[in-house]
XYZ file of C-alpha atoms in Angstrom:
761
model
C 58.504 72.081 159.807
C 56.769 72.157 163.173
C 54.437 69.454 164.423
C 53.003 71.812 167.060
C 50.082 74.109 166.190
C 51.356 77.180 164.326
C 50.873 80.674 165.724
C 47.744 82.475 164.695
C 49.515 84.562 162.054
C 50.894 81.423 160.401
C 47.650 79.503 160.292
C 46.743 78.243 156.803
C 45.154 80.938 154.679
C 42.010 79.947 152.792
C 43.197 79.064 149.304
C 42.641 81.691 146.676
C 40.384 80.770 143.817
C 41.547 80.933 140.202
C 41.416 84.249 138.402
C 38.421 83.289 136.290
C 36.164 82.843 139.296
C 37.692 85.279 141.774
C 35.306 88.084 142.673
C 36.754 91.560 142.489
C 35.373 92.333 145.954
C 37.825 89.931 147.667
C 40.527 92.625 147.472
C 40.436 95.528 149.896
C 41.441 98.518 147.813
C 42.377 102.122 148.456
C 40.403 105.181 147.352
C 42.325 105.967 144.126
C 41.670 102.920 141.946
C 43.578 99.734 141.037
C 46.500 101.461 139.313
C 47.225 103.718 142.267
C 46.756 100.749 144.596
C 49.741 99.090 142.931
C 51.775 102.314 142.929
C 51.112 103.030 146.590
C 51.735 99.453 147.714
C 55.011 99.369 145.793
C 56.039 102.892 146.850
C 58.283 101.642 149.697
C 60.043 99.280 147.255
C 60.411 102.077 144.696
C 61.956 104.351 147.318
C 64.260 101.547 148.407
C 65.481 100.911 144.858
C 65.959 104.624 144.175
C 67.919 105.278 147.364
C 70.113 102.265 146.546
C 70.852 103.227 142.927
C 71.191 106.986 143.137
C 74.574 108.654 142.794
C 75.201 108.796 146.544
C 73.241 105.774 147.729
C 71.908 105.476 151.235
C 73.227 102.556 153.249
C 70.702 99.821 153.912
C 70.871 100.738 157.589
C 68.903 103.837 156.587
C 67.065 102.869 153.387
C 65.399 99.731 154.770
C 64.041 101.360 157.961
C 62.893 104.304 155.820
C 61.035 101.964 153.473
C 59.471 100.192 156.453
C 58.200 103.521 157.771
C 56.700 104.387 154.367
C 54.947 101.001 154.286
C 53.561 101.647 157.776
C 52.250 105.026 156.608
C 50.712 103.582 153.409
C 48.905 100.850 155.327
C 47.387 103.312 157.755
C 46.783 106.355 155.529
C 45.867 104.687 152.215
C 44.747 101.103 152.866
C 43.037 101.977 156.181
C 44.560 98.965 157.951
C 43.913 98.350 161.632
C 46.467 100.491 163.513
C 47.080 98.002 166.334
C 47.519 95.146 163.886
C 49.900 97.199 161.739
C 52.049 98.116 164.729
C 51.950 94.488 165.903
C 53.301 93.467 162.499
C 56.198 95.879 162.988
C 56.982 94.334 166.381
C 56.720 90.830 164.919
C 59.031 91.787 162.056
C 61.676 93.208 164.365
C 61.534 90.060 166.513
C 61.633 87.821 163.420
C 64.924 89.445 162.426
C 66.474 87.572 165.356
C 66.540 84.399 163.213
C 68.759 85.646 160.348
C 70.798 87.817 162.724
C 71.791 84.881 164.905
C 72.470 82.661 161.889
C 74.824 85.260 160.418
C 76.482 85.835 163.790
C 76.985 82.108 164.261
C 78.519 81.752 160.800
C 80.883 84.673 161.413
C 81.909 83.203 164.771
C 82.563 79.803 163.192
C 84.833 81.107 160.437
C 86.615 83.623 162.662
C 87.280 80.723 165.018
C 88.643 78.644 162.149
C 90.866 81.549 161.128
C 92.113 82.098 164.681
C 92.871 78.395 165.215
C 94.665 78.261 161.826
C 92.304 75.594 160.550
C 91.569 77.763 157.506
C 95.289 78.220 156.867
C 95.761 74.457 156.901
C 92.801 73.842 154.565
C 94.052 76.450 152.105
C 97.422 74.737 151.946
C 95.885 71.303 151.398
C 93.644 72.588 148.608
C 96.624 74.286 146.970
C 98.588 71.036 147.091
C 95.681 69.095 145.652
C 95.166 71.467 142.721
C 98.854 71.313 141.789
C 98.819 74.997 140.753
C 96.609 74.148 137.760
C 94.459 77.283 137.252
C 91.306 75.456 136.117
C 91.600 72.990 139.000
C 92.043 75.901 141.417
C 88.988 77.713 140.096
C 86.714 74.682 140.284
C 87.981 73.461 143.650
C 88.226 76.793 145.459
C 85.891 78.939 143.373
C 83.004 76.513 142.875
C 83.086 73.414 145.102
C 84.454 74.954 148.306
C 81.959 77.886 148.280
C 79.204 75.336 147.597
C 79.920 73.761 150.998
C 80.337 77.072 152.799
C 77.118 78.415 151.299
C 75.254 75.346 152.474
C 76.586 75.771 156.000
C 76.478 79.534 156.459
C 75.338 81.544 153.432
C 74.897 85.312 153.750
C 77.844 86.212 151.506
C 80.411 84.181 153.461
C 81.544 81.940 150.543
C 82.540 84.723 148.153
C 84.244 86.704 150.908
C 86.156 83.612 152.043
C 87.144 82.126 148.681
C 88.063 85.328 146.830
C 91.255 86.057 148.819
C 92.220 82.388 148.492
C 91.981 82.513 144.696
C 93.672 85.888 144.549
C 96.567 84.630 146.691
C 97.198 82.022 143.984
C 97.818 84.697 141.363
C 94.368 85.363 139.912
C 93.528 89.039 139.225
C 91.246 90.869 141.634
C 88.480 92.120 139.351
C 87.985 88.793 137.590
C 88.207 86.919 140.898
C 85.470 89.018 142.493
C 83.220 88.712 139.432
C 83.813 84.959 139.181
C 83.071 84.284 142.867
C 79.897 86.381 142.869
C 78.577 84.393 139.919
C 79.708 80.976 141.157
C 77.961 81.570 144.462
C 74.561 81.939 142.766
C 74.360 78.196 142.048
C 73.999 77.284 145.711
C 72.315 80.170 147.542
C 68.747 78.832 147.337
C 69.814 76.219 149.900
C 72.274 78.449 151.741
C 72.540 78.489 155.530
C 70.926 75.062 155.813
C 68.066 75.944 153.471
C 67.113 79.214 155.190
C 65.836 80.887 151.950
C 63.421 77.971 151.514
C 62.125 77.071 154.969
C 62.361 80.578 156.435
C 62.064 82.738 153.327
C 59.160 80.846 151.745
C 57.648 79.542 154.973
C 55.045 82.325 155.248
C 54.057 82.040 151.566
C 53.633 78.252 151.796
C 52.207 78.302 155.320
C 55.133 76.021 156.272
C 53.792 73.090 154.247
C 56.693 70.557 154.097
C 55.429 68.899 150.909
C 55.147 72.219 149.116
C 58.569 73.356 150.331
C 60.138 70.116 149.072
C 58.464 70.589 145.692
C 59.855 74.118 145.458
C 63.309 72.910 146.500
C 63.391 70.162 143.873
C 62.470 72.581 141.108
C 65.114 75.053 142.297
C 67.767 72.330 142.366
C 66.914 71.309 138.810
C 67.024 74.913 137.606
C 70.356 75.677 139.275
C 71.869 72.380 138.138
C 71.073 72.898 134.474
C 72.126 76.556 134.606
C 75.416 75.599 136.276
C 76.312 73.079 133.581
C 75.676 75.694 130.895
C 77.194 78.745 132.592
C 80.100 77.567 134.764
C 82.404 77.082 131.725
C 81.623 80.656 130.693
C 82.422 81.920 134.187
C 85.704 79.983 134.326
C 86.616 81.812 131.125
C 86.811 85.021 133.148
C 90.026 83.807 134.777
C 91.665 81.647 132.119
C 91.834 81.900 128.316
C 89.066 80.270 126.310
C 91.576 77.798 124.953
C 92.136 76.487 128.487
C 88.383 76.176 129.019
C 88.070 74.104 125.847
C 91.006 71.875 126.769
C 89.568 71.219 130.234
C 85.841 71.257 129.412
C 85.317 67.630 130.457
C 86.823 68.288 133.882
C 84.756 71.468 134.321
C 81.502 69.686 133.456
C 82.269 66.672 135.653
C 83.208 68.905 138.586
C 80.030 70.954 138.133
C 77.894 67.830 137.966
C 79.615 66.425 141.063
C 77.847 69.098 143.124
C 74.679 69.649 141.094
C 73.597 66.027 140.666
C 73.845 65.137 144.396
C 72.031 68.396 145.224
C 69.146 67.448 142.939
C 68.981 63.976 144.484
C 69.028 65.329 148.045
C 66.355 67.929 147.250
C 63.863 65.127 146.596
C 63.606 64.543 150.351
C 65.216 67.602 152.004
C 65.212 71.346 151.408
C 67.905 72.020 154.036
C 70.936 70.001 152.924
C 71.216 70.059 149.088
C 74.024 72.653 149.001
C 75.839 71.424 152.104
C 75.851 67.702 151.333
C 76.073 68.261 147.577
C 79.171 70.365 148.118
C 80.775 67.736 150.350
C 80.157 65.016 147.767
C 81.446 67.349 145.058
C 84.604 68.064 147.050
C 85.502 64.369 147.199
C 84.649 63.765 143.536
C 86.442 66.882 142.291
C 89.448 66.003 144.436
C 89.510 62.581 142.813
C 89.194 64.082 139.353
C 92.180 66.335 140.045
C 94.254 63.561 141.599
C 93.699 61.177 138.693
C 93.797 63.997 136.083
C 90.379 63.076 134.700
C 89.548 65.539 131.925
C 92.291 67.848 133.189
C 94.719 68.815 130.426
C 98.323 69.483 131.462
C 99.049 73.128 132.151
C 102.383 74.328 130.768
C 103.639 76.849 133.306
C 106.997 77.271 131.574
C 105.434 78.210 128.239
C 103.214 80.787 129.913
C 105.476 82.099 132.644
C 106.186 85.372 130.807
C 102.661 85.952 129.532
C 100.160 88.390 130.871
C 96.628 89.266 129.897
C 95.503 92.403 128.160
C 92.501 93.718 130.134
C 91.117 95.346 127.002
C 91.415 92.486 124.522
C 91.323 89.616 126.981
C 94.110 87.733 125.164
C 97.486 86.449 126.278
C 100.384 88.747 125.462
C 104.108 87.970 125.804
C 106.161 90.179 128.039
C 109.844 90.708 128.510
C 111.619 88.465 130.917
C 112.428 91.434 133.094
C 108.964 92.857 133.351
C 107.591 95.860 135.177
C 107.668 94.016 138.462
C 111.423 93.728 138.329
C 111.781 97.330 137.266
C 109.786 98.543 140.215
C 111.559 96.420 142.741
C 108.598 94.158 143.292
C 110.646 91.011 142.913
C 111.379 88.765 139.979
C 108.775 86.093 140.543
C 107.315 84.974 137.189
C 103.612 85.406 136.567
C 101.261 82.447 136.588
C 100.510 82.374 132.907
C 97.532 84.251 131.595
C 96.034 84.560 135.055
C 98.300 87.407 136.067
C 97.829 90.692 134.279
C 97.952 94.409 134.714
C 94.492 95.655 135.664
C 94.010 99.222 134.475
C 91.423 99.982 137.147
C 93.485 98.949 140.161
C 97.038 98.908 141.416
C 98.754 95.923 139.829
C 101.077 95.288 142.725
C 98.763 95.711 145.678
C 97.994 92.371 147.243
C 99.942 90.401 144.595
C 100.623 86.870 145.775
C 104.146 85.602 146.097
C 104.792 82.307 144.410
C 107.425 79.675 144.312
C 108.240 80.034 140.649
C 106.971 78.429 137.464
C 105.511 75.012 137.855
C 105.590 75.172 141.644
C 102.741 75.447 144.072
C 102.625 78.616 146.081
C 104.397 78.174 149.386
C 102.052 77.133 152.159
C 102.743 80.069 154.417
C 101.122 82.601 152.126
C 97.723 80.988 152.216
C 96.508 82.449 155.464
C 98.339 85.765 155.389
C 97.654 89.032 153.655
C 99.784 91.366 151.605
C 101.986 93.883 153.357
C 100.888 97.081 151.686
C 99.953 100.494 152.896
C 97.409 103.031 151.790
C 97.383 103.857 148.138
C 98.671 100.469 147.103
C 102.339 101.300 147.751
C 104.221 98.345 149.134
C 105.620 99.173 152.534
C 109.026 97.970 153.550
C 109.331 95.915 156.717
C 111.869 97.031 159.295
C 115.430 96.120 158.255
C 116.917 93.144 160.067
C 119.649 93.658 162.625
C 123.191 93.735 161.237
C 124.500 90.316 160.473
C 121.090 88.714 160.003
C 119.849 87.678 156.555
C 117.073 89.450 154.693
C 113.780 87.570 154.944
C 111.164 86.981 152.288
C 109.370 90.197 153.027
C 112.456 92.288 152.470
C 114.028 93.378 149.250
C 117.691 92.807 148.889
C 119.899 90.281 147.262
C 117.363 87.540 147.839
C 114.396 89.500 146.456
C 110.809 89.273 147.463
C 110.346 85.706 146.413
C 113.447 84.366 148.104
C 113.287 81.876 150.883
C 113.861 83.012 154.437
C 116.506 80.969 156.257
C 115.626 80.138 159.836
C 116.961 82.723 162.284
C 119.018 81.560 165.214
C 116.928 80.314 168.063
C 116.376 82.957 170.668
C 117.330 85.934 168.500
C 113.963 86.600 166.896
C 111.642 85.578 169.676
C 110.675 82.237 168.171
C 111.076 80.279 171.334
C 107.912 78.864 172.862
C 105.759 81.693 174.006
C 104.982 81.921 177.655
C 102.329 83.860 179.524
C 101.802 87.527 178.732
C 104.418 89.779 180.121
C 107.444 87.940 178.850
C 107.655 85.321 181.575
C 108.594 81.857 180.376
C 107.269 80.116 183.464
C 104.452 77.640 183.057
C 101.005 79.080 183.938
C 99.376 77.823 187.075
C 96.566 75.279 186.583
C 94.045 77.672 188.063
C 94.804 80.292 185.418
C 94.370 78.067 182.349
C 90.723 79.011 181.783
C 91.530 82.709 182.190
C 94.479 82.486 179.816
C 92.385 80.615 177.254
C 89.640 83.247 177.266
C 91.741 86.386 177.351
C 95.068 85.600 175.684
C 96.178 84.035 172.424
C 99.353 82.005 172.584
C 101.207 80.380 169.697
C 103.919 77.773 169.520
C 106.577 79.357 167.346
C 108.802 77.226 165.150
C 111.451 78.728 162.908
C 110.276 78.789 159.285
C 111.977 76.617 156.695
C 111.901 77.841 153.088
C 108.786 79.934 153.680
C 107.551 82.856 151.605
C 105.536 85.340 153.567
C 102.935 87.939 152.803
C 102.570 90.212 155.779
C 99.384 91.664 157.162
C 98.220 94.854 155.569
C 97.863 98.000 157.585
C 94.384 99.350 157.179
C 93.680 97.617 153.832
C 89.935 98.162 153.629
C 89.490 96.835 157.092
C 90.864 93.442 156.151
C 93.865 93.433 158.420
C 92.346 95.548 161.142
C 89.028 95.318 162.843
C 86.559 98.076 163.327
C 88.351 99.823 166.167
C 91.623 99.981 164.300
C 93.397 97.344 166.346
C 95.410 94.708 164.573
C 93.511 91.457 164.425
C 96.528 89.353 165.247
C 97.517 90.092 168.777
C 101.131 89.188 168.227
C 101.739 91.242 165.078
C 105.189 89.659 164.574
C 105.740 88.832 160.874
C 108.435 86.285 161.684
C 106.165 84.585 164.196
C 103.389 84.469 161.608
C 105.783 82.879 159.122
C 106.897 80.287 161.643
C 103.351 79.385 162.601
C 102.262 79.157 158.979
C 105.199 76.880 158.204
C 104.427 74.608 161.129
C 100.732 74.391 160.276
C 101.562 73.649 156.630
C 103.711 70.725 157.723
C 100.892 68.928 159.527
C 99.946 66.110 157.179
C 99.114 63.127 159.404
C 95.701 61.538 159.715
C 95.057 63.214 163.065
C 95.810 66.578 161.471
C 93.174 65.962 158.804
C 90.656 65.060 161.509
C 91.497 67.890 163.906
C 92.052 70.689 161.390
C 88.723 69.988 159.714
C 86.940 69.509 163.060
C 84.852 72.725 162.838
C 83.501 71.791 159.391
C 82.739 68.110 159.912
C 81.316 68.766 163.379
C 79.056 71.444 161.869
C 77.839 69.009 159.237
C 77.353 66.229 161.783
C 75.346 68.410 164.178
C 73.196 69.753 161.348
C 72.391 66.260 160.100
C 71.630 64.893 163.562
C 69.347 67.792 164.463
C 67.540 67.925 161.084
C 66.744 64.288 160.345
C 63.316 63.642 161.808
C 63.976 59.941 162.431
C 66.758 60.751 164.909
C 64.207 62.389 167.189
C 66.196 65.449 168.235
C 64.451 67.801 165.832
C 61.049 67.444 167.461
C 62.617 67.915 170.897
C 64.260 71.188 169.858
C 61.001 72.436 168.306
C 58.596 71.379 171.059
C 56.671 74.430 172.270
C 53.676 73.148 174.215
C 55.464 72.188 177.459
C 56.314 75.607 178.824
C 58.608 76.451 181.708
C 57.670 80.123 181.648
C 54.413 81.759 180.506
C 53.539 85.242 181.696
C 51.125 87.914 180.432
C 52.406 91.426 179.738
C 49.074 93.195 179.795
C 48.019 94.580 176.427
C 51.543 94.069 175.058
C 50.913 90.334 174.716
C 52.097 87.113 176.336
C 55.707 85.926 176.539
C 56.635 82.288 177.075
C 59.548 79.842 177.002
C 59.273 76.097 176.501
C 61.438 73.473 178.194
C 63.087 72.730 174.841
C 64.236 76.326 174.389
C 61.501 77.791 172.176
C 60.874 81.459 172.985
C 57.544 82.977 171.967
C 55.468 86.157 172.089
C 51.729 85.682 171.451
C 48.861 88.136 170.950
C 51.148 91.090 170.339
C 49.295 94.343 171.198
C 46.190 92.205 171.823
C 46.005 91.103 168.178
C 46.309 87.704 166.497
C 49.934 88.411 165.526
C 52.508 86.130 167.165
C 56.185 85.223 167.040
C 58.437 82.360 168.129
C 62.168 81.572 168.039
C 63.619 78.061 168.359
C 66.850 78.730 170.264
C 68.430 75.305 169.793
C 67.013 74.551 166.340
C 67.961 77.760 164.522
C 71.566 77.272 163.238
C 73.299 79.434 165.816
C 74.330 77.768 169.072
C 73.878 74.403 167.391
C 76.013 73.943 165.329
C 78.031 77.113 164.672
C 78.953 78.215 168.189
C 79.605 74.657 169.365
C 81.740 73.743 166.336
C 83.709 76.996 166.447
C 84.321 76.669 170.176
C 85.486 73.072 169.718
C 88.163 74.202 167.274
C 89.276 76.957 169.642
C 89.545 74.478 172.500
C 91.550 71.919 170.521
C 94.057 74.503 169.257
C 93.962 76.793 172.284
C 97.772 77.122 172.322
C 97.916 78.359 168.715
C 95.191 80.996 168.601
C 95.716 84.227 166.678
C 92.860 85.838 168.611
C 91.360 85.106 172.025
C 87.823 83.636 172.086
C 86.308 86.668 173.796
C 87.961 88.904 171.209
C 86.350 86.775 168.479
C 82.966 87.135 170.161
C 83.454 90.893 170.440
C 84.478 91.162 166.805
C 81.469 89.089 165.743
C 79.115 91.331 167.713
C 80.714 94.415 166.210
C 80.293 93.125 162.678
C 76.605 92.426 163.334
C 75.584 95.953 164.316
C 74.887 97.308 160.830
C 73.436 94.053 159.399
C 71.116 93.875 162.398
C 69.741 97.370 161.752
C 69.192 96.515 158.092
C 67.473 93.239 158.950
C 65.210 94.922 161.504
C 63.984 97.265 158.778
C 63.782 94.510 156.154
C 61.743 92.120 158.295
C 59.405 94.887 159.500
C 58.844 95.833 155.855
C 58.230 92.203 154.934
C 55.727 91.605 157.732
C 53.700 94.672 156.790
C 53.899 93.765 153.115
C 52.397 90.310 153.580
C 50.174 91.011 156.617
C 48.424 88.352 158.677
C 46.694 85.272 157.345
C 43.588 86.000 155.341
C 44.348 89.733 155.048
C 42.798 90.798 151.745
C 44.186 94.282 152.223
C 47.804 93.216 152.595
C 49.948 95.089 150.034
C 51.410 91.844 148.675
C 47.945 90.472 148.068
C 46.737 93.701 146.454
C 49.741 93.878 144.090
C 49.599 90.176 143.203
C 45.908 90.212 142.374
C 45.907 93.517 140.489
C 49.033 92.983 138.375
C 48.337 89.340 137.589
C 44.829 90.276 136.473
C 46.225 93.047 134.260
C 49.114 91.092 132.744
C 47.493 87.689 132.880
C 50.138 85.078 132.013
C 52.650 87.765 131.086
C 53.317 87.956 134.834
C 55.465 84.839 134.540
C 58.052 86.785 132.537
C 58.354 89.196 135.491
C 58.502 86.494 138.129
C 62.297 86.042 138.185
C 63.105 89.780 137.808
C 60.987 90.438 140.890
C 63.111 87.923 142.783
C 66.259 89.580 141.404
C 64.966 92.947 142.593
C 64.432 91.623 146.101
C 67.965 90.297 146.532
C 69.418 93.301 144.702
C 68.245 95.752 147.331
C 68.591 93.420 150.320
C 71.613 91.266 149.451
C 69.743 88.195 150.629
C 67.874 85.402 148.884
C 65.963 84.893 152.123
C 64.786 88.505 152.336
C 63.772 88.471 148.671
C 61.655 85.363 149.236
C 60.157 86.845 152.386
C 59.293 90.074 150.594
C 57.823 88.691 147.375
C 56.891 85.099 148.205
C 53.309 86.042 149.042
C 53.041 88.164 145.896
C 54.064 85.174 143.767
C 51.682 82.852 145.615
C 48.758 85.173 145.077
C 49.637 85.589 141.389
C 49.870 81.799 140.939
C 46.476 81.308 142.527
C 44.865 84.028 140.414
C 46.349 82.577 137.214
C 45.509 78.997 138.142
C 49.111 77.775 137.726
C 51.419 75.791 139.977
C 52.410 77.658 143.106
C 55.464 75.416 143.517
C 56.714 76.339 140.038
C 56.075 80.041 140.592
C 57.860 80.091 143.949
C 60.769 78.137 142.461
C 61.186 80.765 139.739
C 60.983 83.477 142.402
C 63.757 81.738 144.357
C 65.916 81.296 141.271
C 65.522 84.996 140.537
C 66.468 85.784 144.126
C 69.664 83.751 143.850
C 70.570 85.480 140.553
C 70.286 88.887 142.192
C 73.156 88.124 144.544
C 75.608 88.464 141.645
C 74.617 92.091 141.006
C 73.754 93.080 144.577
C 75.583 96.224 145.667
C 76.029 94.988 149.231
C 77.729 91.783 148.097
C 79.938 93.574 145.578
C 81.064 96.106 148.172
C 81.778 93.411 150.771
C 83.806 91.114 148.515
C 85.684 93.996 146.906
C 86.696 95.254 150.339
C 88.032 91.838 151.318
C 90.462 91.677 148.379
C 91.156 95.418 148.200
C 89.567 95.956 144.774
C 89.402 99.678 144.035
C 86.814 99.987 141.293
C 83.254 101.242 141.211
C 80.486 98.729 141.779
C 79.252 99.409 138.255
C 82.433 97.902 136.783
C 81.753 94.620 138.594
C 78.076 94.711 137.637
C 79.059 95.061 133.994
C 80.981 91.777 134.359
C 78.293 89.863 136.243
C 75.194 91.393 134.616
C 75.293 89.613 131.220
C 75.689 86.156 132.769
C 72.909 86.973 135.230
C 70.734 87.744 132.202
C 71.589 84.362 130.667
C 70.720 82.691 133.968
C 67.324 84.454 133.886
C 66.540 83.176 130.390
C 67.585 79.604 131.256
C 65.680 79.531 134.566
C 62.475 80.954 133.091
C 62.534 78.513 130.183
C 63.113 75.584 132.555
C 60.382 76.577 135.007
C 57.587 77.241 132.501
C 56.774 73.498 132.140
C 56.602 73.192 135.932
C 54.444 76.308 136.251
C 51.886 75.046 133.738
C 52.268 71.355 134.557
C 50.512 69.410 137.267
C 52.049 69.517 140.709
C 51.659 70.675 144.254
C 49.529 73.767 144.478
C 48.924 76.293 147.234
C 46.975 73.880 149.352
C 49.947 71.505 149.399
C 48.151 68.639 147.693
C 49.328 66.816 144.613
């Protein structure tokens, strides 16, 4: 990826020789024999898995730093590693965590900006209109294609957390929605966050060889594509009856292929854009399939309006016209066919979406708003309206929950154009515009017309409130939210399509421009030889900064260990911060949250992930060591186990990748942790390194579906109150099928001819 000379710790390692001719003396072992070498080198991983799976698991903010400390102790006390070099690896690992930390922070800032500027609200409405309330179309468009794009742009769990409340707001049950989104997301994560799991996660194992990385990417794309075609129909069956899957199987397969086939084609020349560009192509194709009803069987809402689904038997069951919802005062809105059911492990009514009736799309205003429920799942009543005013959609009276809210008289409910803070309606002075933009969030309120509203929840798993307990929306006026949602939903002109999607298409444009080598910007952003600042820090090392924004730290603790960070090339400022800020600037008069409040919230959300990533990257650096380190734990484990199991190691290749993402929640961290182990094993067995690393990456992407961190995060977003084991029981079997398919597909590549460790054909 970098034309400049790599740091000393990334210099090409002398290729390992095949197992048959490898001398036993090339491995630096401990004093207790080969078996104990493996046990001691894997001890930090064992502790990490145990602390994650035990009854009261430790958070990764504690378990990962603890495992890193154990690895540091093992290297010094058992493997007799050089103490300065070991400590330098810790420093390098902590500094290396800056890359994923800033990528995650940039992605959070981008999507919080889109939420604040109501761009996400607008896109939810447009996708709802396009799907026509057809459940299979909704699942494929919002549950598969849309997360494909988001994964390609941001990764790190964003797609499932973003798409799950969208699907749930359309009437799909929580447990099945969470399980479905976790599984759907696994078909794109290898190329998530602009290919970070490949170029960053496997960079050390491949010594940043572009040809080898492209070979790995192509094999991953093929594996995920075939697995998606076989498994996506099964996953869709979690949310709709099998009969609906059979009736719409052609549409499901065509929609799946619309993302997978372009991803495979793009992976032949790029390992950064397959998910991002493949998802964009798939969005257009799937949208066309829905519009022209290609392979999409008609969905009879009237015939299924009084059906629900038995969570035990998984079959449609008729219910009385006046169901439990009516009896409990929850409104008389009909259910959306077999998608709505009573879930025995959660409150049926908490977070239930309001709809416009059978055969109608859900009203636009609900798409960006959350349910108005209190603790314990009991629906809270909004304040009663003043005497003489009609009951709105959020109230319960003659109109019911699902009734339309007539527009209140202008001036009575505060829906006139908002002025500066403090209640003044005077126009702000020109000199105060920048200050008002940064510190206040104004909205242009328009009275709602036939709008159904779901109000913000109070303290619903942190969804409606941020970490300090303050309401995310600074206004907090339900009527104002309804008016704004109605106005945003009514924007349908060409300029609205351009402006409301500005953050996404600008992100894609900036990524393409800065990643295509022929444009010339990439090499400028990565240039590190022309330095504007280069100062020694004594025995600590040497810190430097290039004119193109590359920050580096060489000869850490007077060793050969080094580190560098490409400020403008890493997906942080370019494109996420720029694209998010552009959306905030364009819609500065409609913001739910001020830009500085978004930045503060982003920083607050990064505290715990940063601590976990510091520990994870320190552990990874010590696990793989420096180039040519025959005593590195990864090298010791790879050589010893591959020699003992011989070709049986290949059966364990994907489960090792699953293990890595299971404890870390990241395909990137899994590849960083075990990439070197797989490379060493491939060299010892004399098989294709590209095939072995591809199977490792496929295993890493599978692990995201059963990762505790991901399950906890997505469940919190939708307010799902079940144990993580319940979700794992739903996602585990399909993850097992994915493992069988991926291993069978990769075996020909592992034993076939291809690019090996040296990067030659």
